[in-house]
Amino acid sequence: MSFEHAPVTKGLMMGSALTSIVGGIFDIKHYLHLQLVPHVSRNHQYWRLLLHHTAFSNSSDLLIAVIVLYGVGVHVERQFGSVKFASFTVASVLLATILEFLALILFHNMGINQIPSGPSALLFSILYQWYRLIPPAYHFRIFGIAGSNKAFMYIFASQLALGHLPGSFASAVVGLLTGYIYRSELVNIKSWRLSPSVIRFSTRFLLPLVGSTRAPRRSTRARPETTHQAPSPDVGNEEIITTARPSAGTEETGGSVMREWVNELTGRNEQGTTGVRVPTDAEITQLTTMFPNMQRAVIVGALQRSPNIERAVELLLAS
């Protein structure tokens, strides 16, 4: 699987990795988590509501998040399209921010006072879309327990949900609720799209930073080309077998092995083939009479390699 038709997912992975590394280098990760008391309620640091989505606090959370995002984000973006998926991520972040703030206010007396840093809510919102849209590729059974290939992504995602209890679990629930609200008719935000000016700006300036998203093209040749090398007299006439369909203009460069074999048996060959003489039926009949024990293919081959019938007779006598 590649990032083909999934530039937004690749950008999210690169962005979260870059901000997490930068936060660790400059030792500013303590500014990235969201805590109701005292940061929001007393110090009024409301900028933490959005900033805590930008980076993860440790490398293990970053690794798991990148794996899950690669496993689910590519499929969802290909289903949505890049423009709709980008609009979905923006709407999910804004809606998750509001729900996380409400969760801190309502449940801080129950021990939920902070939300760990990182776009976990967005990740679980994408995971919910993946659960609803993408069918399993295969099923399996281990010790009588049925499962599918999607179970591995759920196991990875559970590590994020249970990594920093209770805040990480609250963020996971908020993300799943955000994904549910996006798909439901409770709030009609599925039809909202980013403005064309934002899309043009992203295509012109941000997409080149993401890099190529094309899938690698594997060569279909059965053996590498011998370019920039002098042809060897031993292998100069060998046919290079490929599994790809020949391109225009090169279909007649190499002969067909089956066609050459049939031509040898029937005595026919193309008139324009260089170095091979086309024997007549009279010559073939004459040599067949002279050498009744010889196979027809041997006689035809001797005539093709000889300039005249006398030389063909000498080759057959010497064989």
GROMACS .gro file of C-alpha atoms in nm:
model
  319
    1MET     CA    1   0.000   0.000   0.000
    2SER     CA    2   0.121   0.349  -0.085
    3PHE     CA    3   0.011   0.711  -0.037
    4GLU     CA    4  -0.132   0.730  -0.388
    5HIS     CA    5  -0.446   0.949  -0.380
    6ALA     CA    6  -0.385   1.015  -0.009
    7PRO     CA    7  -0.171   1.332   0.023
    8VAL     CA    8  -0.364   1.461   0.327
    9THR     CA    9  -0.293   1.145   0.524
   10LYS     CA   10   0.075   1.169   0.438
   11GLY     CA   11   0.076   1.534   0.541
   12LEU     CA   12  -0.088   1.450   0.875
   13MET     CA   13   0.172   1.182   0.944
   14MET     CA   14   0.462   1.410   0.851
   15GLY     CA   15   0.317   1.703   1.043
   16SER     CA   16   0.253   1.514   1.367
   17ALA     CA   17   0.598   1.354   1.352
   18LEU     CA   18   0.770   1.688   1.283
   19THR     CA   19   0.590   1.878   1.560
   20SER     CA   20   0.652   1.597   1.811
   21ILE     CA   21   1.024   1.590   1.730
   22VAL     CA   22   1.052   1.968   1.746
   23GLY     CA   23   0.867   1.973   2.078
   24GLY     CA   24   1.110   1.720   2.220
   25ILE     CA   25   1.418   1.900   2.090
   26PHE     CA   26   1.319   2.239   2.233
   27ASP     CA   27   1.169   2.087   2.551
   28ILE     CA   28   0.828   2.250   2.514
   29LYS     CA   29   0.610   1.942   2.549
   30HIS     CA   30   0.483   2.061   2.885
   31TYR     CA   31   0.298   2.335   2.693
   32LEU     CA   32   0.115   2.090   2.470
   33HIS     CA   33  -0.124   1.899   2.696
   34LEU     CA   34  -0.471   2.028   2.788
   35GLN     CA   35  -0.538   2.064   3.161
   36LEU     CA   36  -0.845   2.230   3.306
   37VAL     CA   37  -0.699   2.322   3.644
   38PRO     CA   38  -0.497   2.539   3.663
   39HIS     CA   39  -0.407   2.609   3.299
   40VAL     CA   40  -0.752   2.688   3.162
   41SER     CA   41  -0.965   2.775   3.464
   42ARG     CA   42  -0.711   2.990   3.652
   43ASN     CA   43  -0.444   3.091   3.400
   44HIS     CA   44  -0.686   3.122   3.107
   45GLN     CA   45  -0.452   2.948   2.863
   46TYR     CA   46  -0.722   2.884   2.608
   47TRP     CA   47  -0.466   2.844   2.331
   48ARG     CA   48  -0.405   2.496   2.471
   49LEU     CA   49  -0.746   2.389   2.339
   50LEU     CA   50  -0.612   2.381   1.983
   51LEU     CA   51  -0.241   2.347   2.047
   52HIS     CA   52  -0.271   2.013   2.224
   53HIS     CA   53  -0.376   1.852   1.893
   54THR     CA   54  -0.044   1.930   1.726
   55ALA     CA   55   0.209   1.690   1.883
   56PHE     CA   56   0.242   1.375   2.092
   57SER     CA   57   0.419   1.375   2.426
   58ASN     CA   58   0.638   1.069   2.366
   59SER     CA   59   0.780   0.863   2.083
   60SER     CA   60   0.578   0.548   2.159
   61ASP     CA   61   0.246   0.731   2.116
   62LEU     CA   62   0.379   0.887   1.797
   63LEU     CA   63   0.481   0.550   1.655
   64ILE     CA   64   0.145   0.386   1.730
   65ALA     CA   65  -0.045   0.686   1.594
   66VAL     CA   66   0.153   0.687   1.269
   67ILE     CA   67   0.092   0.314   1.222
   68VAL     CA   68  -0.282   0.350   1.281
   69LEU     CA   69  -0.306   0.661   1.065
   70TYR     CA   70  -0.130   0.486   0.780
   71GLY     CA   71  -0.348   0.178   0.816
   72VAL     CA   72  -0.682   0.359   0.825
   73GLY     CA   73  -0.631   0.711   0.690
   74VAL     CA   74  -0.524   0.608   0.341
   75HIS     CA   75  -0.838   0.398   0.289
   76VAL     CA   76  -1.072   0.664   0.425
   77GLU     CA   77  -0.915   0.942   0.217
   78ARG     CA   78  -0.945   0.733  -0.098
   79GLN     CA   79  -1.313   0.679  -0.019
   80PHE     CA   80  -1.378   1.046   0.059
   81GLY     CA   81  -1.145   1.217  -0.182
   82SER     CA   82  -0.868   1.450  -0.065
   83VAL     CA   83  -1.082   1.767  -0.052
   84LYS     CA   84  -1.361   1.605   0.152
   85PHE     CA   85  -1.108   1.429   0.376
   86ALA     CA   86  -0.925   1.755   0.447
   87SER     CA   87  -1.257   1.922   0.527
   88PHE     CA   88  -1.345   1.628   0.751
   89THR     CA   89  -1.018   1.660   0.947
   90VAL     CA   90  -1.071   2.032   1.008
   91ALA     CA   91  -1.433   1.979   1.117
   92SER     CA   92  -1.333   1.686   1.339
   93VAL     CA   93  -1.060   1.885   1.515
   94LEU     CA   94  -1.293   2.177   1.586
   95LEU     CA   95  -1.577   1.955   1.705
   96ALA     CA   96  -1.344   1.739   1.915
   97THR     CA   97  -1.198   2.051   2.077
   98ILE     CA   98  -1.544   2.161   2.191
   99LEU     CA   99  -1.635   1.814   2.317
  100GLU     CA  100  -1.307   1.772   2.505
  101PHE     CA  101  -1.353   2.107   2.676
  102LEU     CA  102  -1.706   2.009   2.778
  103ALA     CA  103  -1.581   1.671   2.904
  104LEU     CA  104  -1.322   1.841   3.125
  105ILE     CA  105  -1.585   2.075   3.269
  106LEU     CA  106  -1.841   1.801   3.333
  107PHE     CA  107  -1.615   1.523   3.456
  108HIS     CA  108  -1.319   1.694   3.624
  109ASN     CA  109  -1.462   1.598   3.963
  110MET     CA  110  -1.442   1.234   3.851
  111GLY     CA  111  -1.069   1.259   3.789
  112ILE     CA  112  -1.065   1.368   3.425
  113ASN     CA  113  -0.867   1.690   3.462
  114GLN     CA  114  -0.637   1.676   3.159
  115ILE     CA  115  -0.622   1.549   2.801
  116PRO     CA  116  -0.282   1.421   2.682
  117SER     CA  117  -0.124   1.596   2.388
  118GLY     CA  118  -0.159   1.463   2.037
  119PRO     CA  119  -0.431   1.439   1.771
  120SER     CA  120  -0.580   1.127   1.928
  121ALA     CA  121  -0.937   1.252   1.894
  122LEU     CA  122  -0.887   1.309   1.521
  123LEU     CA  123  -0.730   0.966   1.489
  124PHE     CA  124  -1.027   0.794   1.653
  125SER     CA  125  -1.267   0.997   1.440
  126ILE     CA  126  -1.090   0.865   1.129
  127LEU     CA  127  -1.095   0.517   1.283
  128TYR     CA  128  -1.472   0.536   1.317
  129GLN     CA  129  -1.507   0.625   0.946
  130TRP     CA  130  -1.278   0.331   0.862
  131TYR     CA  131  -1.496   0.101   1.074
  132ARG     CA  132  -1.810   0.213   0.890
  133LEU     CA  133  -1.674   0.235   0.534
  134ILE     CA  134  -1.404  -0.027   0.483
  135PRO     CA  135  -1.502  -0.396   0.485
  136PRO     CA  136  -1.257  -0.655   0.621
  137ALA     CA  137  -1.023  -0.814   0.369
  138TYR     CA  138  -1.017  -1.155   0.536
  139HIS     CA  139  -1.136  -1.339   0.848
  140PHE     CA  140  -0.958  -1.581   1.076
  141ARG     CA  141  -1.022  -1.779   1.391
  142ILE     CA  142  -0.777  -1.829   1.679
  143PHE     CA  143  -0.873  -2.071   1.957
  144GLY     CA  144  -1.233  -2.043   1.848
  145ILE     CA  145  -1.231  -1.661   1.854
  146ALA     CA  146  -1.329  -1.507   1.521
  147GLY     CA  147  -1.146  -1.203   1.392
  148SER     CA  148  -1.050  -1.014   1.080
  149ASN     CA  149  -0.759  -0.811   0.949
  150LYS     CA  150  -0.914  -0.499   1.104
  151ALA     CA  151  -0.853  -0.639   1.453
  152PHE     CA  152  -0.484  -0.544   1.437
  153MET     CA  153  -0.567  -0.175   1.389
  154TYR     CA  154  -0.810  -0.191   1.680
  155ILE     CA  155  -0.538  -0.340   1.901
  156PHE     CA  156  -0.297  -0.060   1.810
  157ALA     CA  157  -0.564   0.204   1.869
  158SER     CA  158  -0.644   0.058   2.211
  159GLN     CA  159  -0.285   0.130   2.314
  160LEU     CA  160  -0.349   0.498   2.261
  161ALA     CA  161  -0.683   0.485   2.440
  162LEU     CA  162  -0.537   0.311   2.747
  163GLY     CA  163  -0.193   0.472   2.752
  164HIS     CA  164  -0.264   0.772   2.977
  165LEU     CA  165  -0.578   0.696   3.172
  166PRO     CA  166  -0.823   0.852   3.225
  167GLY     CA  167  -0.749   1.141   2.986
  168SER     CA  168  -0.646   0.923   2.691
  169PHE     CA  169  -0.965   0.718   2.720
  170ALA     CA  170  -1.173   1.037   2.729
  171SER     CA  171  -0.997   1.161   2.415
  172ALA     CA  172  -1.069   0.829   2.240
  173VAL     CA  173  -1.438   0.846   2.333
  174VAL     CA  174  -1.457   1.205   2.213
  175GLY     CA  175  -1.296   1.105   1.883
  176LEU     CA  176  -1.541   0.820   1.827
  177LEU     CA  177  -1.830   1.049   1.917
  178THR     CA  178  -1.698   1.308   1.672
  179GLY     CA  179  -1.689   1.051   1.395
  180TYR     CA  180  -2.041   0.940   1.477
  181ILE     CA  181  -2.173   1.297   1.473
  182TYR     CA  182  -2.005   1.362   1.139
  183ARG     CA  183  -2.178   1.063   0.979
  184SER     CA  184  -2.513   1.125   1.145
  185GLU     CA  185  -2.770   1.391   1.070
  186LEU     CA  186  -2.743   1.547   1.416
  187VAL     CA  187  -2.521   1.823   1.282
  188ASN     CA  188  -2.518   1.864   0.905
  189ILE     CA  189  -2.145   1.910   0.854
  190LYS     CA  190  -2.085   1.638   0.593
  191SER     CA  191  -2.158   1.881   0.311
  192TRP     CA  192  -1.917   2.148   0.438
  193ARG     CA  193  -1.597   2.191   0.235
  194LEU     CA  194  -1.290   2.406   0.264
  195SER     CA  195  -1.298   2.722   0.059
  196PRO     CA  196  -1.147   2.712  -0.293
  197SER     CA  197  -0.883   2.967  -0.193
  198VAL     CA  198  -0.760   2.739   0.087
  199ILE     CA  199  -0.754   2.444  -0.152
  200ARG     CA  200  -0.555   2.642  -0.411
  201PHE     CA  201  -0.311   2.760  -0.145
  202SER     CA  202  -0.263   2.406  -0.015
  203THR     CA  203  -0.217   2.265  -0.365
  204ARG     CA  204   0.038   2.528  -0.458
  205PHE     CA  205   0.244   2.557  -0.139
  206LEU     CA  206   0.174   2.262   0.092
  207LEU     CA  207   0.139   1.974  -0.152
  208PRO     CA  208   0.501   2.012  -0.283
  209LEU     CA  209   0.624   1.982   0.077
  210VAL     CA  210   0.448   1.648   0.113
  211GLY     CA  211   0.632   1.509  -0.187
  212SER     CA  212   0.530   1.247  -0.436
  213THR     CA  213   0.244   1.016  -0.347
  214ARG     CA  214   0.268   0.796  -0.655
  215ALA     CA  215   0.305   0.426  -0.597
  216PRO     CA  216   0.646   0.279  -0.696
  217ARG     CA  217   0.636   0.119  -1.037
  218ARG     CA  218   0.793  -0.226  -1.038
  219SER     CA  219   0.971  -0.330  -1.353
  220THR     CA  220   0.806  -0.619  -1.536
  221ARG     CA  221   1.124  -0.736  -1.706
  222ALA     CA  222   1.234  -1.088  -1.624
  223ARG     CA  223   1.597  -0.978  -1.625
  224PRO     CA  224   1.768  -0.636  -1.622
  225GLU     CA  225   1.851  -0.458  -1.941
  226THR     CA  226   2.210  -0.469  -2.061
  227THR     CA  227   2.232  -0.102  -2.151
  228HIS     CA  228   2.568   0.076  -2.166
  229GLN     CA  229   2.738  -0.259  -2.224
  230ALA     CA  230   2.890  -0.403  -2.539
  231PRO     CA  231   2.683  -0.692  -2.670
  232SER     CA  232   2.847  -1.029  -2.620
  233PRO     CA  233   2.863  -1.255  -2.928
  234ASP     CA  234   2.737  -1.546  -2.716
  235VAL     CA  235   2.423  -1.375  -2.594
  236GLY     CA  236   2.365  -1.125  -2.871
  237ASN     CA  237   2.084  -1.327  -3.025
  238GLU     CA  238   1.912  -1.422  -2.700
  239GLU     CA  239   1.559  -1.307  -2.663
  240ILE     CA  240   1.477  -1.099  -2.353
  241ILE     CA  241   1.151  -1.230  -2.214
  242THR     CA  242   0.926  -0.977  -2.043
  243THR     CA  243   0.584  -0.998  -1.886
  244ALA     CA  244   0.484  -0.652  -2.002
  245ARG     CA  245   0.298  -0.575  -2.322
  246PRO     CA  246   0.544  -0.436  -2.581
  247SER     CA  247   0.513  -0.066  -2.645
  248ALA     CA  248   0.437   0.089  -2.981
  249GLY     CA  249   0.723   0.071  -3.227
  250THR     CA  250   0.896  -0.218  -3.052
  251GLU     CA  251   0.656  -0.503  -3.117
  252GLU     CA  252   0.862  -0.637  -3.409
  253THR     CA  253   1.207  -0.602  -3.256
  254GLY     CA  254   1.216  -0.948  -3.108
  255GLY     CA  255   1.088  -1.258  -3.285
  256SER     CA  256   0.847  -1.500  -3.135
  257VAL     CA  257   1.001  -1.831  -3.038
  258MET     CA  258   0.684  -2.021  -3.120
  259ARG     CA  259   0.654  -1.854  -3.461
  260GLU     CA  260   1.015  -1.936  -3.550
  261TRP     CA  261   0.959  -2.298  -3.450
  262VAL     CA  262   0.646  -2.323  -3.665
  263ASN     CA  263   0.825  -2.160  -3.958
  264GLU     CA  264   1.107  -2.410  -3.934
  265LEU     CA  265   0.863  -2.700  -3.942
  266THR     CA  266   0.659  -2.562  -4.232
  267GLY     CA  267   0.945  -2.409  -4.427
  268ARG     CA  268   0.790  -2.062  -4.416
  269ASN     CA  269   0.955  -1.750  -4.289
  270GLU     CA  270   0.920  -1.379  -4.330
  271GLN     CA  271   1.070  -1.241  -4.648
  272GLY     CA  272   1.232  -0.949  -4.474
  273THR     CA  273   1.425  -1.154  -4.217
  274THR     CA  274   1.794  -1.093  -4.261
  275GLY     CA  275   2.041  -1.382  -4.268
  276VAL     CA  276   1.781  -1.656  -4.324
  277ARG     CA  277   1.704  -1.791  -4.671
  278VAL     CA  278   1.353  -1.909  -4.752
  279PRO     CA  279   1.379  -2.256  -4.910
  280THR     CA  280   1.140  -2.356  -5.187
  281ASP     CA  281   0.913  -2.658  -5.174
  282ALA     CA  282   1.113  -2.818  -5.456
  283GLU     CA  283   1.436  -2.794  -5.255
  284ILE     CA  284   1.272  -2.940  -4.948
  285THR     CA  285   1.123  -3.228  -5.154
  286GLN     CA  286   1.457  -3.298  -5.323
  287LEU     CA  287   1.652  -3.317  -4.998
  288THR     CA  288   1.377  -3.521  -4.832
  289THR     CA  289   1.414  -3.775  -5.113
  290MET     CA  290   1.793  -3.776  -5.080
  291PHE     CA  291   1.783  -3.808  -4.698
  292PRO     CA  292   1.469  -4.008  -4.611
  293ASN     CA  293   1.588  -4.074  -4.257
  294MET     CA  294   1.635  -3.704  -4.181
  295GLN     CA  295   1.362  -3.511  -4.004
  296ARG     CA  296   1.192  -3.236  -4.202
  297ALA     CA  297   1.289  -2.973  -3.944
  298VAL     CA  298   1.659  -3.058  -3.984
  299ILE     CA  299   1.638  -3.035  -4.364
  300VAL     CA  300   1.456  -2.701  -4.351
  301GLY     CA  301   1.710  -2.564  -4.105
  302ALA     CA  302   2.000  -2.670  -4.327
  303LEU     CA  303   1.842  -2.503  -4.630
  304GLN     CA  304   1.778  -2.182  -4.431
  305ARG     CA  305   2.141  -2.164  -4.320
  306SER     CA  306   2.284  -2.240  -4.664
  307PRO     CA  307   2.308  -2.007  -4.965
  308ASN     CA  308   2.225  -2.293  -5.203
  309ILE     CA  309   2.114  -2.655  -5.203
  310GLU     CA  310   2.468  -2.787  -5.256
  311ARG     CA  311   2.584  -2.626  -4.933
  312ALA     CA  312   2.278  -2.770  -4.755
  313VAL     CA  313   2.372  -3.118  -4.875
  314GLU     CA  314   2.723  -3.073  -4.734
  315LEU     CA  315   2.580  -2.965  -4.398
  316LEU     CA  316   2.349  -3.266  -4.385
  317LEU     CA  317   2.630  -3.505  -4.475
  318ALA     CA  318   2.851  -3.355  -4.206
  319SER     CA  319   2.580  -3.377  -3.938
   0.00000   0.00000   0.00000
